[in-house]
Amino acid sequence: MAILEILTLPDPRLGQSSRPVEIFDAALRDFVADLEETRRAGPAAVGIAAPQVGCFQRIVIVDVSGRRKTPNHGHLILINPEIVHWDGFAIGREGCLSVPDYTGNVIRATHIQLKAQDLEGQELAFEMEGFEARAVQHELDHLDGLLFVDRVVSRRTDLYRRKVYQT
Amino acid sequence: MPDWSMLTLVGADRPGIVARVTRALYLHGCNLGEASMIRLGGCFTMMLMVSGGERRADLTAALRPIAEELGLRIHLEPAPGGLHQHLLPNLQVRVFGADRAGLVADVTGILAAQGFHVLELESDVAGDAERPLYIMSIQGFCERSIESVRAALAMLSDDGVSVDVASVDLLIG
């Protein structure tokens, strides 16, 4: 087990796309263990993606289970994850281990359907909402070389929540 | 530790102000930090943290020709602290209602009594001249619960002012 070095902006490698994982072996499991240790070593991150430590494979970890009143699927290791459906949108404030000392508002889908594989290559499927869905979208962006700063909307941009009228 | 100053420039809006001012600052040897630049009414307003350059008096003198040409008023003073002093908001308060004098004082007075620290406030007047609508968004930090802040602001609803308090959820990923 080891704590890996986190790439931070303006490192150009963070803009690189990651390749799918094809071999599900002990080396993959060892790497994921290191990735998790690295996530826990930092400032309360609810997720981490492999390219943040310079490994350009489609691997992310998401865990929002430590947060109060937050629907979640526990500690998730997602290999080759893919969002297959999006619904709704909301603004939320995000920060990133790779962008120290900056937070910004980002628009994300509020509901997603997600496909992925586990450490053994078995297919997984999830329906997610809210904070967990946001965390997954944030981490999956890393796999395509995108950071939340690529999506930040003006601090003055705000969307007024529409009132829902009962009919 | 760089020596930071807060530079404020305000004047009638026109294209090119930012480019001219920041070029002059650069040529004077200044480095820019956090900045807020926005059109308010018909004015363009710039507040920016600057460091480096020569003495403050020289900076004002260096900007004077551009300021006179563009019709900008300049204010420069030492800025305490520096970069990396971000405070994170945990609550957002959104208010809108028929425009009336005292609305901002009422809302922020209630918030201050709750110990709410305003980190950012922006407001706009929408609607039309006959029926102006005041819209305000405040982000800040408050140790009291969202329920407490919401309850304190509820009295404004009786006046037909719409008030919404939401938590600002920060995600670090």
XYZ file of N, CA, C and O in Angstrom, chain A residues 10-117:
432
model
N -1.308 23.265 -13.100
C -1.626 23.115 -14.530
C -0.948 21.910 -15.206
O -0.560 22.011 -16.361
N -0.812 20.795 -14.519
C -0.185 19.623 -15.144
C -0.989 19.195 -16.370
O -2.165 18.844 -16.251
N -0.377 19.197 -17.572
C -1.147 18.899 -18.783
C -1.650 17.460 -18.843
O -2.599 17.164 -19.580
N -1.049 16.574 -18.033
C -1.506 15.172 -18.075
C -2.949 15.027 -17.605
O -3.630 14.062 -17.949
N -3.423 15.995 -16.814
C -4.816 15.910 -16.343
C -5.805 16.056 -17.500
O -6.973 15.725 -17.360
N -5.332 16.544 -18.638
C -6.204 16.702 -19.803
C -6.215 15.490 -20.727
O -6.861 15.510 -21.776
N -5.539 14.464 -20.295
C -5.406 13.254 -21.126
C -6.612 12.335 -20.926
O -7.137 12.228 -19.827
N -7.018 11.631 -21.983
C -8.096 10.642 -21.851
C -7.514 9.312 -21.387
O -6.373 8.995 -21.688
N -8.320 8.563 -20.662
C -7.858 7.288 -20.115
C -8.377 6.110 -20.926
O -9.455 6.177 -21.515
N -7.622 5.042 -20.914
C -7.974 3.815 -21.665
C -8.822 2.894 -20.789
O -8.673 2.870 -19.568
N -9.668 2.079 -21.441
C -10.430 1.092 -20.671
C -9.508 0.054 -20.032
O -8.443 -0.255 -20.566
N -9.941 -0.460 -18.888
C -9.229 -1.567 -18.238
C -9.611 -2.850 -18.962
O -10.796 -3.116 -19.208
N -8.622 -3.662 -19.333
C -8.907 -4.927 -20.008
C -8.516 -6.128 -19.172
O -9.073 -7.214 -19.340
N -7.553 -5.947 -18.286
C -7.073 -7.088 -17.493
C -7.429 -6.861 -16.020
O -7.051 -5.843 -15.432
N -8.197 -7.787 -15.484
C -8.654 -7.670 -14.095
C -7.810 -8.621 -13.240
O -8.183 -9.764 -13.017
N -6.671 -8.136 -12.779
C -5.732 -9.016 -12.089
C -5.314 -8.432 -10.740
O -5.871 -7.427 -10.285
N -4.336 -9.063 -10.137
C -3.855 -8.617 -8.811
C -3.266 -7.218 -8.890
O -3.408 -6.432 -7.952
N -2.619 -6.902 -10.011
C -2.019 -5.571 -10.147
C -3.106 -4.497 -10.106
O -2.923 -3.433 -9.513
N -4.254 -4.792 -10.724
C -5.382 -3.849 -10.691
C -5.860 -3.663 -9.253
O -6.077 -2.537 -8.792
N -6.001 -4.774 -8.542
C -6.489 -4.696 -7.154
C -5.497 -3.918 -6.278
O -5.893 -3.120 -5.435
N -4.206 -4.149 -6.508
C -3.185 -3.426 -5.729
C -3.257 -1.927 -6.016
O -3.170 -1.102 -5.104
N -3.433 -1.610 -7.300
C -3.501 -0.185 -7.655
C -4.716 0.471 -7.001
O -4.622 1.578 -6.452
N -5.851 -0.216 -7.050
C -7.075 0.356 -6.473
C -6.910 0.565 -4.961
O -7.378 1.561 -4.405
N -6.201 -0.358 -4.316
C -5.944 -0.192 -2.869
C -5.113 1.064 -2.619
O -5.381 1.830 -1.684
N -4.109 1.291 -3.462
C -3.284 2.501 -3.321
C -4.104 3.760 -3.603
O -3.954 4.787 -2.939
N -4.979 3.649 -4.608
C -5.806 4.807 -4.984
C -6.724 5.184 -3.819
O -6.887 6.361 -3.488
N -7.277 4.154 -3.176
C -8.160 4.403 -2.032
C -7.372 5.012 -0.870
O -7.845 5.949 -0.219
N -6.180 4.508 -0.635
C -5.365 5.057 0.454
C -5.038 6.530 0.166
O -5.039 7.369 1.065
N -4.793 6.834 -1.092
C -4.484 8.205 -1.493
C -5.693 9.110 -1.277
O -5.579 10.233 -0.792
N -6.889 8.596 -1.638
C -8.120 9.381 -1.434
C -8.292 9.716 0.046
O -8.584 10.853 0.407
N -8.077 8.713 0.894
C -8.303 8.913 2.326
C -7.250 9.815 2.960
O -7.497 10.425 3.993
N -6.083 9.900 2.329
C -5.001 10.718 2.895
C -5.255 12.200 2.683
O -4.721 13.044 3.391
N -6.106 12.537 1.687
C -6.310 13.945 1.338
C -7.428 14.574 2.145
O -7.923 13.998 3.115
N -7.834 15.760 1.751
C -8.885 16.478 2.477
C -10.287 15.994 2.108
O -10.877 16.481 1.159
N -10.781 15.012 2.850
C -12.191 14.597 2.796
C -12.766 14.478 1.391
O -13.852 14.954 1.111
N -12.049 13.837 0.499
C -12.556 13.662 -0.866
C -13.551 12.508 -0.896
O -13.320 11.458 -0.314
N -14.670 12.723 -1.602
C -15.676 11.667 -1.732
C -15.409 10.814 -2.973
O -16.153 9.886 -3.261
N -14.349 11.144 -3.687
C -14.020 10.326 -4.853
C -12.629 10.637 -5.339
O -12.017 11.637 -4.956
N -12.142 9.729 -6.179
C -10.836 9.934 -6.806
C -10.841 9.134 -8.106
O -11.516 8.105 -8.198
N -10.103 9.628 -9.079
C -10.025 8.945 -10.369
C -8.565 8.631 -10.667
O -7.661 9.387 -10.288
N -8.337 7.497 -11.347
C -6.974 7.030 -11.585
C -6.077 8.081 -12.248
O -4.911 8.221 -11.858
N -6.573 8.836 -13.241
C -5.669 9.806 -13.862
C -5.179 10.894 -12.907
O -4.158 11.529 -13.186
N -5.861 11.076 -11.788
C -5.380 12.074 -10.818
C -4.045 11.668 -10.205
O -3.347 12.501 -9.633
N -3.721 10.353 -10.277
C -2.408 9.915 -9.776
C -1.535 9.462 -10.936
O -0.549 8.740 -10.749
N -1.892 9.900 -12.148
C -1.036 9.637 -13.298
C -1.202 8.259 -13.905
O -0.361 7.814 -14.682
N -2.303 7.563 -13.586
C -2.597 6.266 -14.186
C -3.778 6.452 -15.128
O -4.897 6.729 -14.679
N -3.545 6.317 -16.418
C -4.575 6.712 -17.384
C -5.421 5.530 -17.811
O -5.474 5.139 -18.965
N -6.077 4.950 -16.810
C -7.017 3.857 -17.013
C -8.361 4.258 -16.412
O -8.421 5.045 -15.457
N -9.433 3.664 -16.965
C -10.778 4.099 -16.575
C -11.185 3.443 -15.249
O -11.918 2.455 -15.215
N -10.703 4.035 -14.166
C -10.923 3.524 -12.811
C -11.266 4.709 -11.912
O -10.521 5.696 -11.907
N -12.389 4.627 -11.185
C -12.671 5.648 -10.183
C -13.186 4.995 -8.897
O -13.697 3.872 -8.922
N -13.026 5.720 -7.820
C -13.602 5.319 -6.534
C -14.534 6.443 -6.095
O -14.180 7.617 -6.198
N -15.732 6.080 -5.648
C -16.677 7.069 -5.122
C -17.254 6.510 -3.825
O -17.613 5.331 -3.750
N -17.325 7.347 -2.806
C -17.929 6.917 -1.540
C -18.505 8.139 -0.825
O -17.762 8.922 -0.247
N -19.815 8.290 -0.901
C -20.453 9.414 -0.207
C -21.195 8.915 1.037
O -22.010 9.636 1.610
N -20.885 7.669 1.454
C -21.655 7.069 2.550
C -21.382 7.759 3.885
O -22.164 7.589 4.820
N -20.293 8.520 3.976
C -19.989 9.176 5.248
C -20.750 10.463 5.457
O -20.589 11.137 6.468
N -21.609 10.816 4.504
C -22.297 12.090 4.556
C -23.725 11.878 5.054
O -24.405 10.958 4.624
N -24.170 12.772 5.923
C -25.490 12.608 6.518
C -26.600 12.746 5.482
O -26.488 13.554 4.575
N -27.665 11.978 5.650
C -28.898 12.123 4.861
C -28.619 12.128 3.354
O -29.182 12.934 2.624
N -27.720 11.288 2.914
C -27.372 11.258 1.503
C -27.611 9.866 0.935
O -26.949 8.914 1.355
N -28.578 9.726 0.027
C -28.789 8.400 -0.576
C -27.495 7.943 -1.252
O -26.843 8.740 -1.931
N -27.112 6.680 -1.022
C -25.838 6.227 -1.604
C -25.799 4.723 -1.747
O -26.616 4.000 -1.180
N -24.824 4.252 -2.506
C -24.604 2.826 -2.715
C -23.322 2.360 -2.027
O -22.707 1.380 -2.446
N -22.885 3.087 -0.995
C -21.710 2.662 -0.245
C -20.420 2.974 -0.967
O -20.346 3.881 -1.792
N -19.410 2.206 -0.638
C -18.081 2.405 -1.224
C -18.038 1.740 -2.593
O -18.225 0.534 -2.718
N -17.807 2.531 -3.624
C -17.895 2.015 -4.991
C -16.545 2.054 -5.685
O -15.909 3.109 -5.759
N -16.136 0.914 -6.187
C -14.982 0.853 -7.096
C -15.569 0.622 -8.479
O -16.229 -0.393 -8.723
N -15.386 1.589 -9.353
C -16.034 1.543 -10.662
C -14.968 1.440 -11.749
O -14.164 2.359 -11.937
N -14.967 0.324 -12.440
C -14.013 0.103 -13.530
C -14.775 0.276 -14.846
O -15.889 -0.243 -14.992
N -14.215 0.973 -15.776
C -14.840 1.245 -17.074
C -16.275 1.781 -16.922
O -17.202 1.291 -17.578
N -16.475 2.757 -16.063
C -17.841 3.260 -15.815
C -18.362 4.053 -17.006
O -17.587 4.662 -17.750
N -19.676 4.016 -17.157
C -20.308 4.722 -18.272
C -21.698 5.163 -17.828
O -22.469 4.358 -17.296
N -21.978 6.440 -18.010
C -23.318 6.937 -17.694
C -24.188 6.709 -18.922
O -23.833 7.127 -20.025
N -25.287 5.991 -18.721
C -26.124 5.645 -19.884
C -27.403 6.474 -19.940
O -28.121 6.448 -20.936
N -27.693 7.205 -18.852
C -28.880 8.053 -18.884
C -28.702 9.196 -17.886
O -28.199 8.975 -16.791
N -29.124 10.379 -18.318
C -29.051 11.552 -17.446
C -30.457 12.120 -17.288
O -31.254 12.071 -18.229
N -30.730 12.753 -16.152
C -32.007 13.444 -16.003
C -31.853 14.593 -15.000
O -31.145 14.466 -14.010
N -32.525 15.678 -15.284
C -32.541 16.830 -14.375
C -31.192 17.521 -14.334
O -30.202 17.030 -14.869
N -31.153 18.703 -13.728
C -29.864 19.369 -13.536
C -29.938 20.266 -12.321
O -31.021 20.707 -11.922
N -28.784 20.476 -11.735
C -28.694 21.347 -10.561
C -27.287 21.916 -10.493
O -26.343 21.309 -10.991
N -27.192 23.084 -9.880
C -25.877 23.682 -9.625
C -25.391 23.244 -8.263
O -26.171 23.165 -7.312
N -24.127 22.920 -8.173
C -23.534 22.618 -6.874
C -22.096 23.083 -6.860
O -21.502 23.327 -7.910
N -21.571 23.233 -5.672
C -20.201 23.731 -5.550
C -19.241 22.549 -5.474
O -19.481 21.604 -4.722
N -18.198 22.613 -6.261
C -17.242 21.512 -6.289
C -15.824 22.013 -6.082
O -15.483 23.138 -6.414
N -15.024 21.122 -5.557
C -13.590 21.333 -5.469
C -12.933 20.034 -5.896
O -13.622 19.054 -6.196
N -11.613 20.009 -5.927
C -10.952 18.829 -6.473
C -9.554 18.713 -5.877
O -8.877 19.725 -5.691
N -9.144 17.470 -5.617
C -7.791 17.250 -5.108
C -6.747 17.796 -6.081
O -5.653 18.170 -5.678
N -7.101 17.839 -7.360
C -6.159 18.281 -8.387
C -6.197 19.795 -8.614
O -5.457 20.305 -9.459
N -7.099 20.491 -7.900
C -7.199 21.955 -8.038
C -7.258 22.543 -6.624
O -8.317 22.941 -6.152
N -6.124 22.582 -5.921
C -6.163 23.026 -4.524
C -6.639 24.475 -4.392
O -6.399 25.298 -5.267
N -7.311 24.745 -3.281
C -7.688 26.108 -2.900
C -8.580 26.799 -3.927
O -8.448 27.985 -4.173
N -9.462 26.064 -4.533
C -10.436 26.701 -5.429
C -11.714 25.868 -5.430
O -11.652 24.642 -5.462
N -12.850 26.541 -5.359
C -14.126 25.844 -5.529
C -14.959 26.658 -6.500
O -14.790 27.867 -6.620
N -15.834 25.975 -7.215
C -16.661 26.684 -8.179
C -17.980 25.973 -8.388
O -18.147 24.796 -8.018
N -18.919 26.700 -8.955
C -20.241 26.140 -9.197
C -20.282 25.416 -10.540
O -19.818 25.933 -11.548
N -20.873 24.224 -10.507
C -20.919 23.369 -11.689
C -22.335 22.811 -11.829
O -22.968 22.466 -10.838
N -22.806 22.742 -13.075
C -24.120 22.143 -13.336
C -23.942 20.657 -13.620
O -23.110 20.274 -14.445
N -24.696 19.827 -12.919
C -24.647 18.373 -13.128
C -26.063 17.823 -13.193
O -26.985 18.418 -12.628
N -26.177 16.661 -13.824
C -27.458 15.954 -13.814
C -27.780 15.525 -12.388
O -26.890 15.188 -11.611
N -29.074 15.536 -12.047
C -29.471 15.145 -10.689
C -29.739 13.645 -10.570
O -29.706 13.102 -9.473
N -30.043 13.001 -11.690
C -30.284 11.555 -11.682
C -29.488 10.926 -12.825
O -29.529 11.449 -13.938
N -28.829 9.836 -12.549
C -28.112 9.134 -13.627
C -28.326 7.631 -13.512
O -28.632 7.105 -12.434
N -28.184 6.974 -14.651
C -28.060 5.515 -14.659
C -26.642 5.220 -15.091
O -26.143 5.791 -16.057
N -26.008 4.318 -14.348
C -24.586 4.073 -14.514
C -24.335 2.589 -14.739
O -24.920 1.753 -14.062
N -23.455 2.309 -15.704
C -22.964 0.943 -15.893
C -21.475 0.953 -15.580
O -20.792 1.932 -15.853
N -20.978 -0.150 -15.014
C -19.541 -0.237 -14.734
C -19.199 -1.708 -14.534
O -20.071 -2.582 -14.618
N -17.920 -1.963 -14.267
C -17.498 -3.305 -13.880
C -16.847 -3.215 -12.509
O -16.358 -2.153 -12.108
